[in-house]
PDB file of C-alpha atoms and ligand atoms in Angstrom:
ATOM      1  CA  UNK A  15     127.288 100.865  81.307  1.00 42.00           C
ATOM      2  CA  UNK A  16     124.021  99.875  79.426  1.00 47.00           C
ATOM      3  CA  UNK A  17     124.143  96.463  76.893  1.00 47.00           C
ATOM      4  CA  UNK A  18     123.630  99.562  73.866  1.00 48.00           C
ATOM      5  CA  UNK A  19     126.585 100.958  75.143  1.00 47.00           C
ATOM      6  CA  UNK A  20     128.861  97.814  75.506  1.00 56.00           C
ATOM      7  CA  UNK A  21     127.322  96.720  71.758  1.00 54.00           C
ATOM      8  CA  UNK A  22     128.185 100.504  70.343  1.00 56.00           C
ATOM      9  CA  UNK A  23     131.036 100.831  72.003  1.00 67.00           C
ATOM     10  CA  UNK A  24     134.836 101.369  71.411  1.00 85.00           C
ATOM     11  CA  UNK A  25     134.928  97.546  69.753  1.00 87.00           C
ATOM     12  CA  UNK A  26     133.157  99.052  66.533  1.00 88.00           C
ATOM     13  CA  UNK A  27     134.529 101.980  66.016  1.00 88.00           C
ATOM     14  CA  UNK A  28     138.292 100.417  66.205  1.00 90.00           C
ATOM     15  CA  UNK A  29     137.063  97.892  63.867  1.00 92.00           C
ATOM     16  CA  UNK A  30     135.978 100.600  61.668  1.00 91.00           C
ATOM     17  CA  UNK A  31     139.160 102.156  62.355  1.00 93.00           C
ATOM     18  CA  UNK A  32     140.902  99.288  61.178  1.00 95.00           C
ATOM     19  CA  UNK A  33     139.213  99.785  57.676  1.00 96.00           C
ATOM     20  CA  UNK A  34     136.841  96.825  58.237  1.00 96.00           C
ATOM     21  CA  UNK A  35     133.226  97.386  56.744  1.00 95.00           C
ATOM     22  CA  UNK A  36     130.884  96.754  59.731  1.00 92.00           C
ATOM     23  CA  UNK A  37     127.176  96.485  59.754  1.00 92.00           C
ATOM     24  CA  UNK A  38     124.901  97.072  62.851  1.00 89.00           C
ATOM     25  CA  UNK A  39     121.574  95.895  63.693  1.00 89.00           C
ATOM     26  CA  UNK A  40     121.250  92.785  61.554  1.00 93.00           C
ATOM     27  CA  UNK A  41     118.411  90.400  63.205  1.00 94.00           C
ATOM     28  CA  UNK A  42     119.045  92.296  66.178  1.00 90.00           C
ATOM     29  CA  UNK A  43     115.872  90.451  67.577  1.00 89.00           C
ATOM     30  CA  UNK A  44     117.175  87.440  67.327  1.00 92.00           C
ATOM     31  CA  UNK A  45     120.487  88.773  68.823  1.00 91.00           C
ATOM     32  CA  UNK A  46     118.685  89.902  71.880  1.00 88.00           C
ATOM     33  CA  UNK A  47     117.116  86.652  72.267  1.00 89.00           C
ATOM     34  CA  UNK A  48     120.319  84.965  71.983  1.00 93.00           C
ATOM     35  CA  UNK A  49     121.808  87.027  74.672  1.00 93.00           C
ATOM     36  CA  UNK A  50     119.045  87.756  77.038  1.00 94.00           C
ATOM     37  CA  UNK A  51     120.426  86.453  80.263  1.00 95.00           C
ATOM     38  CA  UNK A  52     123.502  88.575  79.473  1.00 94.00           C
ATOM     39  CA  UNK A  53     121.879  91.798  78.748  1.00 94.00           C
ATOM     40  CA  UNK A  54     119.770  91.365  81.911  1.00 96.00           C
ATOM     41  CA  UNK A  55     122.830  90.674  84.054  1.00 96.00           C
ATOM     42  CA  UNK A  56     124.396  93.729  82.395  1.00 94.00           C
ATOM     43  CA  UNK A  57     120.819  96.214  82.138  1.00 95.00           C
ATOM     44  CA  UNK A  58     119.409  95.511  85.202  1.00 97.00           C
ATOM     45  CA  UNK A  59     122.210  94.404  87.477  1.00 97.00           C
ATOM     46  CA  UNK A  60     120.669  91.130  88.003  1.00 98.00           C
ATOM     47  CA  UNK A  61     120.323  87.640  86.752  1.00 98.00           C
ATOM     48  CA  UNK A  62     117.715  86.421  84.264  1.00 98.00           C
ATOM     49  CA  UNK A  63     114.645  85.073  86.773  1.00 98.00           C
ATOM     50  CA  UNK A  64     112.637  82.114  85.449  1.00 98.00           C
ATOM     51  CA  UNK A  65     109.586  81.055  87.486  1.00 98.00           C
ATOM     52  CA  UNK A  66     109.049  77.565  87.171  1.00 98.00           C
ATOM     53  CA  UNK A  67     106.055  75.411  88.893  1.00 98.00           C
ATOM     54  CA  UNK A  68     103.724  72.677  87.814  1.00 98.00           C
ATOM     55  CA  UNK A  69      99.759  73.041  88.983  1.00 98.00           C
ATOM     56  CA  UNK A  70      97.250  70.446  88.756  1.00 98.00           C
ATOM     57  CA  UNK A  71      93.928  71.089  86.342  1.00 98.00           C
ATOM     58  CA  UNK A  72      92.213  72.796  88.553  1.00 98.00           C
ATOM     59  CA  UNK A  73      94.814  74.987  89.937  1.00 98.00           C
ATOM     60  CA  UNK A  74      96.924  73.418  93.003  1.00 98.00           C
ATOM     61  CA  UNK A  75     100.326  73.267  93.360  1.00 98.00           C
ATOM     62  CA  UNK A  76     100.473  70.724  96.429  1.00 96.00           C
ATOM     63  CA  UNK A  77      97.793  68.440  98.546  1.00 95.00           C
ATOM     64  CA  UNK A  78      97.028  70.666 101.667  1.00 92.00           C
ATOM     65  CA  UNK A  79      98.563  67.258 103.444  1.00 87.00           C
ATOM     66  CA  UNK A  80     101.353  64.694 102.741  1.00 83.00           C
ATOM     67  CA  UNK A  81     102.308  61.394 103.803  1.00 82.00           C
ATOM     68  CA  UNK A  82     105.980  61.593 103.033  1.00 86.00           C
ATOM     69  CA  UNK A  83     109.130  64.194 103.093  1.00 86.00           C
ATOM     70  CA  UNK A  84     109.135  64.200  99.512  1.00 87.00           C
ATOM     71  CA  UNK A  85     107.393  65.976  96.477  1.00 87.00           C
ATOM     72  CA  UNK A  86     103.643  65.063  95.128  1.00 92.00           C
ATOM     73  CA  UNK A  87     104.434  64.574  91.264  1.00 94.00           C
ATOM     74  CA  UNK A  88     102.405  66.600  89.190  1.00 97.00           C
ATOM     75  CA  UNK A  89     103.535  66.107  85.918  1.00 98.00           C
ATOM     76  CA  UNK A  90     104.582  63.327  83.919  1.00 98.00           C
ATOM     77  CA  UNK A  91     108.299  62.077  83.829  1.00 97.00           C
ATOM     78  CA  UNK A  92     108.866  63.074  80.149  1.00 98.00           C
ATOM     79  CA  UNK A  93     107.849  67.018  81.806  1.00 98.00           C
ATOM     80  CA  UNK A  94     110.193  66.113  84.935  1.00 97.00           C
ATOM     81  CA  UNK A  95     112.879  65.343  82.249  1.00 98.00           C
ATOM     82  CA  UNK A  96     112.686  67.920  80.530  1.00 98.00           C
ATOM     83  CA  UNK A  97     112.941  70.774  83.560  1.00 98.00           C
ATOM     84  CA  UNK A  98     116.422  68.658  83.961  1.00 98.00           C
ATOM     85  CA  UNK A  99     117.203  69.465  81.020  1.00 98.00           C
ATOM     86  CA  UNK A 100     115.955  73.305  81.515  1.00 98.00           C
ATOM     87  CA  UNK A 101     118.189  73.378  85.048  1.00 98.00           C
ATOM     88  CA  UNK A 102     121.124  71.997  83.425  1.00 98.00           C
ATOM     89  CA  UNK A 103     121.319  75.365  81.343  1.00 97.00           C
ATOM     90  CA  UNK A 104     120.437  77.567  84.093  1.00 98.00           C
ATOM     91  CA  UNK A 105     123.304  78.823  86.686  1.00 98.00           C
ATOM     92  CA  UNK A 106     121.344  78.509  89.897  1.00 98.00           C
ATOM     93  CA  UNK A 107     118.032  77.072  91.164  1.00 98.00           C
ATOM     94  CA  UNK A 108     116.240  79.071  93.814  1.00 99.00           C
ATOM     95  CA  UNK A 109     113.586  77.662  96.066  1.00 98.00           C
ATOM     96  CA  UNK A 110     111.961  78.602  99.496  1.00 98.00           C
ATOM     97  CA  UNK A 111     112.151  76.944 103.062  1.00 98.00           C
ATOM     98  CA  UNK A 112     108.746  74.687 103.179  1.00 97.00           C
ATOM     99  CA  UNK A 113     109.652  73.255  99.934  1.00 97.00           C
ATOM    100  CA  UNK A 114     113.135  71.910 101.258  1.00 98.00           C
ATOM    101  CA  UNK A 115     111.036  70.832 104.706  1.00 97.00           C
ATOM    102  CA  UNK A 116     108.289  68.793 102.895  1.00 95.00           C
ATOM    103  CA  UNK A 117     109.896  67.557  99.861  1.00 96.00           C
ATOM    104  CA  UNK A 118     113.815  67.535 100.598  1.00 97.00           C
ATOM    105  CA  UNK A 119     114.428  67.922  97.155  1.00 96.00           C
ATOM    106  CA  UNK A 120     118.186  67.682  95.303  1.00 96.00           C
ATOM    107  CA  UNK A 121     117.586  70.419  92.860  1.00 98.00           C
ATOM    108  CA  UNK A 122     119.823  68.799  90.574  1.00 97.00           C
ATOM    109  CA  UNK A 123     120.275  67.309  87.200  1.00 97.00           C
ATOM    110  CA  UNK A 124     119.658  63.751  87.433  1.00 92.00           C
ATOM    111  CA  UNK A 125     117.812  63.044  84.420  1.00 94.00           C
ATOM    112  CA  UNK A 126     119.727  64.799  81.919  1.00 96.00           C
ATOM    113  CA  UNK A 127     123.645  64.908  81.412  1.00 95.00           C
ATOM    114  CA  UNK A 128     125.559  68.508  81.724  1.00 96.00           C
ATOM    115  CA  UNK A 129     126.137  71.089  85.512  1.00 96.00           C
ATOM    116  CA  UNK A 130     124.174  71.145  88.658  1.00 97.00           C
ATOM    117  CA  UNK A 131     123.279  74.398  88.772  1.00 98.00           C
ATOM    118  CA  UNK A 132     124.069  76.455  92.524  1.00 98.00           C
ATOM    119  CA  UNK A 133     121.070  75.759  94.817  1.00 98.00           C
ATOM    120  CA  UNK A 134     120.183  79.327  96.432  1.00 98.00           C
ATOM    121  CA  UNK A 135     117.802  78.192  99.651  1.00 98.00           C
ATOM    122  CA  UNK A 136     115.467  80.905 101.522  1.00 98.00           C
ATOM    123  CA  UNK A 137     115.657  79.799 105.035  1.00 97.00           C
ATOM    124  CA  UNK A 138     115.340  82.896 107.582  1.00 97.00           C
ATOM    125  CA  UNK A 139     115.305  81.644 110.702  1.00 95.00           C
ATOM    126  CA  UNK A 140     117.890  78.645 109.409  1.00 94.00           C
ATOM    127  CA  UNK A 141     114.940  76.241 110.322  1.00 95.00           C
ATOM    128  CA  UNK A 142     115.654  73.429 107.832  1.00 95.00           C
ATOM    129  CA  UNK A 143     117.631  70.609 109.620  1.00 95.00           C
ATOM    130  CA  UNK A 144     121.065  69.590 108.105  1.00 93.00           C
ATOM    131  CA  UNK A 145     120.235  66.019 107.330  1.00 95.00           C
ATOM    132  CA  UNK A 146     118.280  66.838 104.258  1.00 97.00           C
ATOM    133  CA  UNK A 147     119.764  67.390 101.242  1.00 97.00           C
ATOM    134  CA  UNK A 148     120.533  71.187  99.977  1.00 97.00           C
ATOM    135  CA  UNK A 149     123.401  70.361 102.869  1.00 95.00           C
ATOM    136  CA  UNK A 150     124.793  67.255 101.582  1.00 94.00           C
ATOM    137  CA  UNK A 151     127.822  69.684  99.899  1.00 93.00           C
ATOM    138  CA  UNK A 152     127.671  68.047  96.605  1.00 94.00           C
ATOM    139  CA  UNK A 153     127.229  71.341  94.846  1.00 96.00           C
ATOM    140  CA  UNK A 154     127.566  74.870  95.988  1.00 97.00           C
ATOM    141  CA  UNK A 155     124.344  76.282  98.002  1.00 97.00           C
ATOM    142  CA  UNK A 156     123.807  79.662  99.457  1.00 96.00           C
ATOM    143  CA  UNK A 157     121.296  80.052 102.227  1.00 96.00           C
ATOM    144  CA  UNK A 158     119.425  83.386 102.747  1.00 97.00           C
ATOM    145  CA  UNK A 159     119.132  83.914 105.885  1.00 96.00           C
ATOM    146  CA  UNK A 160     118.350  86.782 108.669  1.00 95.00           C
ATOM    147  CA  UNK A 161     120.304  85.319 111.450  1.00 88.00           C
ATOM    148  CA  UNK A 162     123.400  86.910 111.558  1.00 77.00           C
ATOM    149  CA  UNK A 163     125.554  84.231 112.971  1.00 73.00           C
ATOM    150  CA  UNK A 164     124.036  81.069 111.478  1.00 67.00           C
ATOM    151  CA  UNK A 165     125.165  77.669 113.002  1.00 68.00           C
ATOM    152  CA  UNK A 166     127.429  76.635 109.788  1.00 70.00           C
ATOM    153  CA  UNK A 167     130.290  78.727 109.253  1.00 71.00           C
ATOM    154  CA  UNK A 168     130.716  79.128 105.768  1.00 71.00           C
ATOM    155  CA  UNK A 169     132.996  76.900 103.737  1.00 78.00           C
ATOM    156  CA  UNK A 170     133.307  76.491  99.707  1.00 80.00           C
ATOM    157  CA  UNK A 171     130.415  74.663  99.278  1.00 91.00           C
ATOM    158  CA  UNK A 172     127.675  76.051 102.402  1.00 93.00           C
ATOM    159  CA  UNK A 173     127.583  79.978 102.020  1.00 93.00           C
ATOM    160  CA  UNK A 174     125.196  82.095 104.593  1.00 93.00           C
ATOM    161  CA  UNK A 175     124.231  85.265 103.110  1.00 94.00           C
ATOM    162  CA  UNK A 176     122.199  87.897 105.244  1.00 95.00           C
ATOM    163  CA  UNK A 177     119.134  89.985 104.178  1.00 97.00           C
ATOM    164  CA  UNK A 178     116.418  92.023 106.207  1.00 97.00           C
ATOM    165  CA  UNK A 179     113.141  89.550 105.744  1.00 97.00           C
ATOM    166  CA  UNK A 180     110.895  92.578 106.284  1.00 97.00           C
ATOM    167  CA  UNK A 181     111.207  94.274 102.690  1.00 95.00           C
ATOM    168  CA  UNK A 182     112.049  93.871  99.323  1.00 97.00           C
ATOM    169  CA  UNK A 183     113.049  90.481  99.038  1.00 98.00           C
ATOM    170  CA  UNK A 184     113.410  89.859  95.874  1.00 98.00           C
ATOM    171  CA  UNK A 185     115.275  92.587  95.717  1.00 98.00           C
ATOM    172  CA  UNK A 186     117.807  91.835  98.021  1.00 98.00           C
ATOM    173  CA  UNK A 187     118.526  88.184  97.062  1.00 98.00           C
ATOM    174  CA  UNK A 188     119.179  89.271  93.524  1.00 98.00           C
ATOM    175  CA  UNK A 189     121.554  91.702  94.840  1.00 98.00           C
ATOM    176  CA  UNK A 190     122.999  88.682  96.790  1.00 98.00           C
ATOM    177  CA  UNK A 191     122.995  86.795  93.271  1.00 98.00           C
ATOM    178  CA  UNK A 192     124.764  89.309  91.031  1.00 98.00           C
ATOM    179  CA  UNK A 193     127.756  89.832  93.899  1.00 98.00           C
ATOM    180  CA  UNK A 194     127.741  86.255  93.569  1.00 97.00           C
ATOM    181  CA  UNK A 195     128.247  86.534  89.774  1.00 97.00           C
ATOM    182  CA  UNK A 196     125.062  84.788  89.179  1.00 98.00           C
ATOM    183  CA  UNK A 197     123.929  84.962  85.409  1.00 97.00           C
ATOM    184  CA  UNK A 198     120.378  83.376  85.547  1.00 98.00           C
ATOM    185  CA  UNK A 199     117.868  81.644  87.942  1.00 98.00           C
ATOM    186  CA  UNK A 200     115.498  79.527  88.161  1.00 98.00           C
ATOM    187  CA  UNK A 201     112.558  79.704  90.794  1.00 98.00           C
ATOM    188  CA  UNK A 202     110.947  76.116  91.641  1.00 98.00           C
ATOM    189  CA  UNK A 203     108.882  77.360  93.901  1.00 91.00           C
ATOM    190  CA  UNK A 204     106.693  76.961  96.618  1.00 95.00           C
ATOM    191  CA  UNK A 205     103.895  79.191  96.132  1.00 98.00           C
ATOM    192  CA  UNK A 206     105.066  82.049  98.579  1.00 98.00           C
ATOM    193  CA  UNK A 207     108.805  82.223  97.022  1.00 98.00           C
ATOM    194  CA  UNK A 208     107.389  82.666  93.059  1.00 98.00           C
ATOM    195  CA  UNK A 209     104.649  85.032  94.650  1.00 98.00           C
ATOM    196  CA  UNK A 210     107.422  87.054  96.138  1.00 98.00           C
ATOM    197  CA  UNK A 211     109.249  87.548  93.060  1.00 98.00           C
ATOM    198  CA  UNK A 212     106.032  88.028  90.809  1.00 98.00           C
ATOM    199  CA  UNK A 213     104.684  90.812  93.403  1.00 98.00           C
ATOM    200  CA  UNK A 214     108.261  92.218  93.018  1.00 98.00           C
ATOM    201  CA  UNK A 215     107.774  91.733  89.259  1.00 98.00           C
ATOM    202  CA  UNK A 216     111.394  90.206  89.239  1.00 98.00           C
ATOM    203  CA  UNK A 217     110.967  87.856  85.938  1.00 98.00           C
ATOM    204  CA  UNK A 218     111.628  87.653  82.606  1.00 98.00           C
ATOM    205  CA  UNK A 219     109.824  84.000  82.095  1.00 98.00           C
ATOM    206  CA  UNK A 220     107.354  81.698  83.866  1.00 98.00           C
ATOM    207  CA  UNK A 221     107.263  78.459  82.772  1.00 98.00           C
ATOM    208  CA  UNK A 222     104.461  76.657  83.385  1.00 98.00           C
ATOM    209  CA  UNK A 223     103.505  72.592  83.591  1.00 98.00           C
ATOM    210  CA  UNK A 224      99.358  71.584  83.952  1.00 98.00           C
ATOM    211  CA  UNK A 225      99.508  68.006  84.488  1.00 98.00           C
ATOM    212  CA  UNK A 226      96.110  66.072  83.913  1.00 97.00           C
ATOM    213  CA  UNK A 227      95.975  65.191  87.909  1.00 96.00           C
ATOM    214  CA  UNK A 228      93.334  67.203  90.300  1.00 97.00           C
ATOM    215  CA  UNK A 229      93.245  67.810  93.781  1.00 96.00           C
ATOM    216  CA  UNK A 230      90.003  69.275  94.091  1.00 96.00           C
ATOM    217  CA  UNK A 231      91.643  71.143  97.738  1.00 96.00           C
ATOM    218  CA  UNK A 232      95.525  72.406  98.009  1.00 96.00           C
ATOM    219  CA  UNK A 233      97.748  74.795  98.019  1.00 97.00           C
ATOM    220  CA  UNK A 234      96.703  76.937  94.933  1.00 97.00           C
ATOM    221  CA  UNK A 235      99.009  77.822  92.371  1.00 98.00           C
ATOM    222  CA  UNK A 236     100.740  81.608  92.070  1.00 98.00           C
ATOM    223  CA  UNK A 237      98.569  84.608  90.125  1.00 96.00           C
ATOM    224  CA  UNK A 238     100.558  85.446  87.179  1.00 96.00           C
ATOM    225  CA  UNK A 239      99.938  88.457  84.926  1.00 92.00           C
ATOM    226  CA  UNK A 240     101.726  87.836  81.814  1.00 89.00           C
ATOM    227  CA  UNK A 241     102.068  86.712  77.982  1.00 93.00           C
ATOM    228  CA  UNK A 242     101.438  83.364  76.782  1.00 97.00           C
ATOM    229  CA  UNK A 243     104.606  83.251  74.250  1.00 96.00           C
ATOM    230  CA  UNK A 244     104.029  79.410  73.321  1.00 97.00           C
ATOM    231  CA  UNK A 245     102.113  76.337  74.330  1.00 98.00           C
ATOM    232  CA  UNK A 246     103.570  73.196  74.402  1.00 98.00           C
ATOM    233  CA  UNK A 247     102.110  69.853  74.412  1.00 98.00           C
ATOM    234  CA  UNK A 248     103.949  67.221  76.479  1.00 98.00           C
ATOM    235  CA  UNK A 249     101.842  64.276  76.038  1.00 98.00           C
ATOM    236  CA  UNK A 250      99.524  64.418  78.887  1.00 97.00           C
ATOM    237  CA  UNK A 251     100.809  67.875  80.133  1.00 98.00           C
ATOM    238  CA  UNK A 252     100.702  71.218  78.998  1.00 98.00           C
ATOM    239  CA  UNK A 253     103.654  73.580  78.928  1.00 98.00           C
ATOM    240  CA  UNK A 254     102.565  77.194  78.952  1.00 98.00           C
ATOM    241  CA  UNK A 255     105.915  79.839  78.786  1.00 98.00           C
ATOM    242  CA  UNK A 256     104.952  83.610  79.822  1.00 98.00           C
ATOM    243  CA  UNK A 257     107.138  86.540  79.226  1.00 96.00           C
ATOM    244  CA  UNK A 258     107.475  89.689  80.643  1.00 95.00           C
ATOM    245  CA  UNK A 259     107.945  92.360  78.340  1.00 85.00           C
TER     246      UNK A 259
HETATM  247  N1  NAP B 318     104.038  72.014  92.101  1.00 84.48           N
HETATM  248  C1  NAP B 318     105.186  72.657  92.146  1.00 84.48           C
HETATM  249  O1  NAP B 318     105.755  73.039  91.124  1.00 84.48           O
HETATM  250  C2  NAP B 318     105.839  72.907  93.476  1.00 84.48           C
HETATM  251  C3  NAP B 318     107.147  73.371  93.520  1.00 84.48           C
HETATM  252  C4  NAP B 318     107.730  73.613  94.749  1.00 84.48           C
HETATM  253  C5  NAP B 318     107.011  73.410  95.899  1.00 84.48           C
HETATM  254  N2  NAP B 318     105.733  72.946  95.836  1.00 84.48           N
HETATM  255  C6  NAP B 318     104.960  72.748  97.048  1.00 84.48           C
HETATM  256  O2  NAP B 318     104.747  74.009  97.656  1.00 84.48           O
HETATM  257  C7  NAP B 318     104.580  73.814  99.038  1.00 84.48           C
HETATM  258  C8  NAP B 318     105.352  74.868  99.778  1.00 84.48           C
HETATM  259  O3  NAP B 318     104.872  76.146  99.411  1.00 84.48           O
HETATM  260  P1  NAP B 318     104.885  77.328 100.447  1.00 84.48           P
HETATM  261  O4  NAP B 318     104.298  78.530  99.812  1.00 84.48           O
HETATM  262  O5  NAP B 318     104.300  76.835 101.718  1.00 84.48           O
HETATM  263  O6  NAP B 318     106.418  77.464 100.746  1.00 84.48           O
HETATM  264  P2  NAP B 318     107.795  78.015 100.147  1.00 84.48           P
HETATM  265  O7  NAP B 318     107.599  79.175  99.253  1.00 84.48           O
HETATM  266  O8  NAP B 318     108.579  76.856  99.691  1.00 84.48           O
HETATM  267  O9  NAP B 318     108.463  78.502 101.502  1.00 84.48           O
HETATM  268  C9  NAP B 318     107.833  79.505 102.248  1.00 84.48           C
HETATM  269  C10 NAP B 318     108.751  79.868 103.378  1.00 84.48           C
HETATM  270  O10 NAP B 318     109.938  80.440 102.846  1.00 84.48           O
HETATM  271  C11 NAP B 318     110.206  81.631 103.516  1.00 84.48           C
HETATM  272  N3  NAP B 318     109.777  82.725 102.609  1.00 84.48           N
HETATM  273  C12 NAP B 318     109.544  82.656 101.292  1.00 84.48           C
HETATM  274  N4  NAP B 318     109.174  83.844 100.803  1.00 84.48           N
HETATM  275  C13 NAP B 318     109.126  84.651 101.817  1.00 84.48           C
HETATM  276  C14 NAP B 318     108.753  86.003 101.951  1.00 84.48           C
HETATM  277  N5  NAP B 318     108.398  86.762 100.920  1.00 84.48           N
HETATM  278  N6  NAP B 318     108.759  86.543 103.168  1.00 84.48           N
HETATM  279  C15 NAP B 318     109.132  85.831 104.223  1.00 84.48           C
HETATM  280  N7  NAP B 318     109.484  84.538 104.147  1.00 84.48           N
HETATM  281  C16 NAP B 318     109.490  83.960 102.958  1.00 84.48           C
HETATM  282  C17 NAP B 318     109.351  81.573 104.778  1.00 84.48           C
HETATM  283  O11 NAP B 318     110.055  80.822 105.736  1.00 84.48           O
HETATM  284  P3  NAP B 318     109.811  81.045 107.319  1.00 84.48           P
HETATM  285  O12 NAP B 318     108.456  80.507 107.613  1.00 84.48           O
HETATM  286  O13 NAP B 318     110.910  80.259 107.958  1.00 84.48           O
HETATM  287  O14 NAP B 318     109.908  82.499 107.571  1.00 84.48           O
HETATM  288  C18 NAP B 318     108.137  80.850 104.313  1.00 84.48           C
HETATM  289  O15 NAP B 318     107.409  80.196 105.319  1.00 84.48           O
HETATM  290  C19 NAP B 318     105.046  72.408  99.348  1.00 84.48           C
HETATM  291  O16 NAP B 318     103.925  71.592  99.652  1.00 84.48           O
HETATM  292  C20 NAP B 318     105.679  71.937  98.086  1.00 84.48           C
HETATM  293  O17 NAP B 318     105.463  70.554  97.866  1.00 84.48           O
HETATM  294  C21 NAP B 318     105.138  72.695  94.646  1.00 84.48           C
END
């Protein structure tokens, strides 16, 4: 069943039944809008996929070499806040094996009050050791893997979910995510996990942070086909959203 069909569906005609006077299609833009990640979960059978990274002015998305296990700030803390406040209304955050390995990141909401969202790590060959942190149970994390007996048994908080790393990726994890009643996503990276999902054209919004920082050498930043829907300054950073209609 379609969104079209669940909107026009037996819920309006028993109202009209009833003898109540109802009107469809009033600012049924703005309805869609409204309930985008629900119509995707419902449409296309999978959750609403937001790519989310932050690239330097002249295009990088890390140094090519770090000093410490932890991430190379781009953009400025007001920017930082705010993708707090962006996870916070998301369900889960998605983000690929180096990423954990070189910047053990929490993936949480620290800097803004409301939910952790679900962490949902890519790590095939369950290379990422358990002292860093998407294993510290404080919120529930999924690991993709391809090893079919992985060396954590599954409990409530550490779930091991199996996919076939040689196709369709993308395609697979978000059949992972909708079994797992997943409503929307979003994709911090690195730059081979948001390429994967933008080769797979699996998103609906890219989100987009140019801090005023260069690195003149790096890892470069994903190519993104897509519309600029609105620019935002955030004092020395720019926020650029893309959609994908
Ligand atoms: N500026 C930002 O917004 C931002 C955000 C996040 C990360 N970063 C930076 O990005 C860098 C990491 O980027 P990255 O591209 O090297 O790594 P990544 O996307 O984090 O992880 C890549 C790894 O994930 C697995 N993987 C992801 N997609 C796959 C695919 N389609 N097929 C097979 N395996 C796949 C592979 O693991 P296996 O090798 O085990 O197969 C692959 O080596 C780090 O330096 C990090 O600091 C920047």
């Amino acid at each position: 069943m379609d969104s079209n069909t669940l909107v026009a569906g037996k819920g309006i005609k028993r109202l009209k039944n009833a003898g109540i006077n109802v009107i469809v299609g009033v600012l049924e833009k703005e309805c869609r809008e409204h309930h985008k990640k629900f119509f995707t979960v419902q449409d296309k059978k999978r959750p609403y996929i937001i790519l989310k990274w932050a690239e330097t002015r002249d295009g990088f998305i890390a140094p090519l070499a770090k000093k410490d296990q932890r991430p190379v700030w781009i953009s400025n803390q007001y920017s930082q806040q705010l993708v707090h406040k962006l996870r916070s209304k998301e369900h889960a955050i998605l983000v690929g094996t180096n990423t954990v390995i070189f910047d053990n990141p929490k993936l949480n909401v620290r800097s803004w009050s409301g939910e952790n969202p679900v962490r949902i790590v890519l790590d095939k060959n369950l290379r990422i050791e358990k002292n860093l942190s998407v294993f510290d149970e404080s919120v529930k994390t999924i690991f993709i893997t391809e090893k079919k007996e992985p060396y954590f048994k599954s409990s409530l908080d550490l779930i091991f979910e199996t996919i076939d790393y040689s196709k369709n990726i993308g395609v697979q994890i978000c059949e992972i995510l909708y079994k797992h009643q997943i409503q929307s996503v979003i994709i911090e990276g690195g730059l081979q996990t948001l390429q994967t999902f933008i080769n797979e054209n699996l998103w609906d919004e890219a989100l987009v942070f140019t801090g005023e920082t260069e690195f003149n050498e790096g890892i470069k930043a994903p190519v993104l086909n897509g519309i600029i829907k609105e620019m935002i300054n955030i004092k020395t950073d720019v926020l650029k959203i893309y959609t994908n209609d």
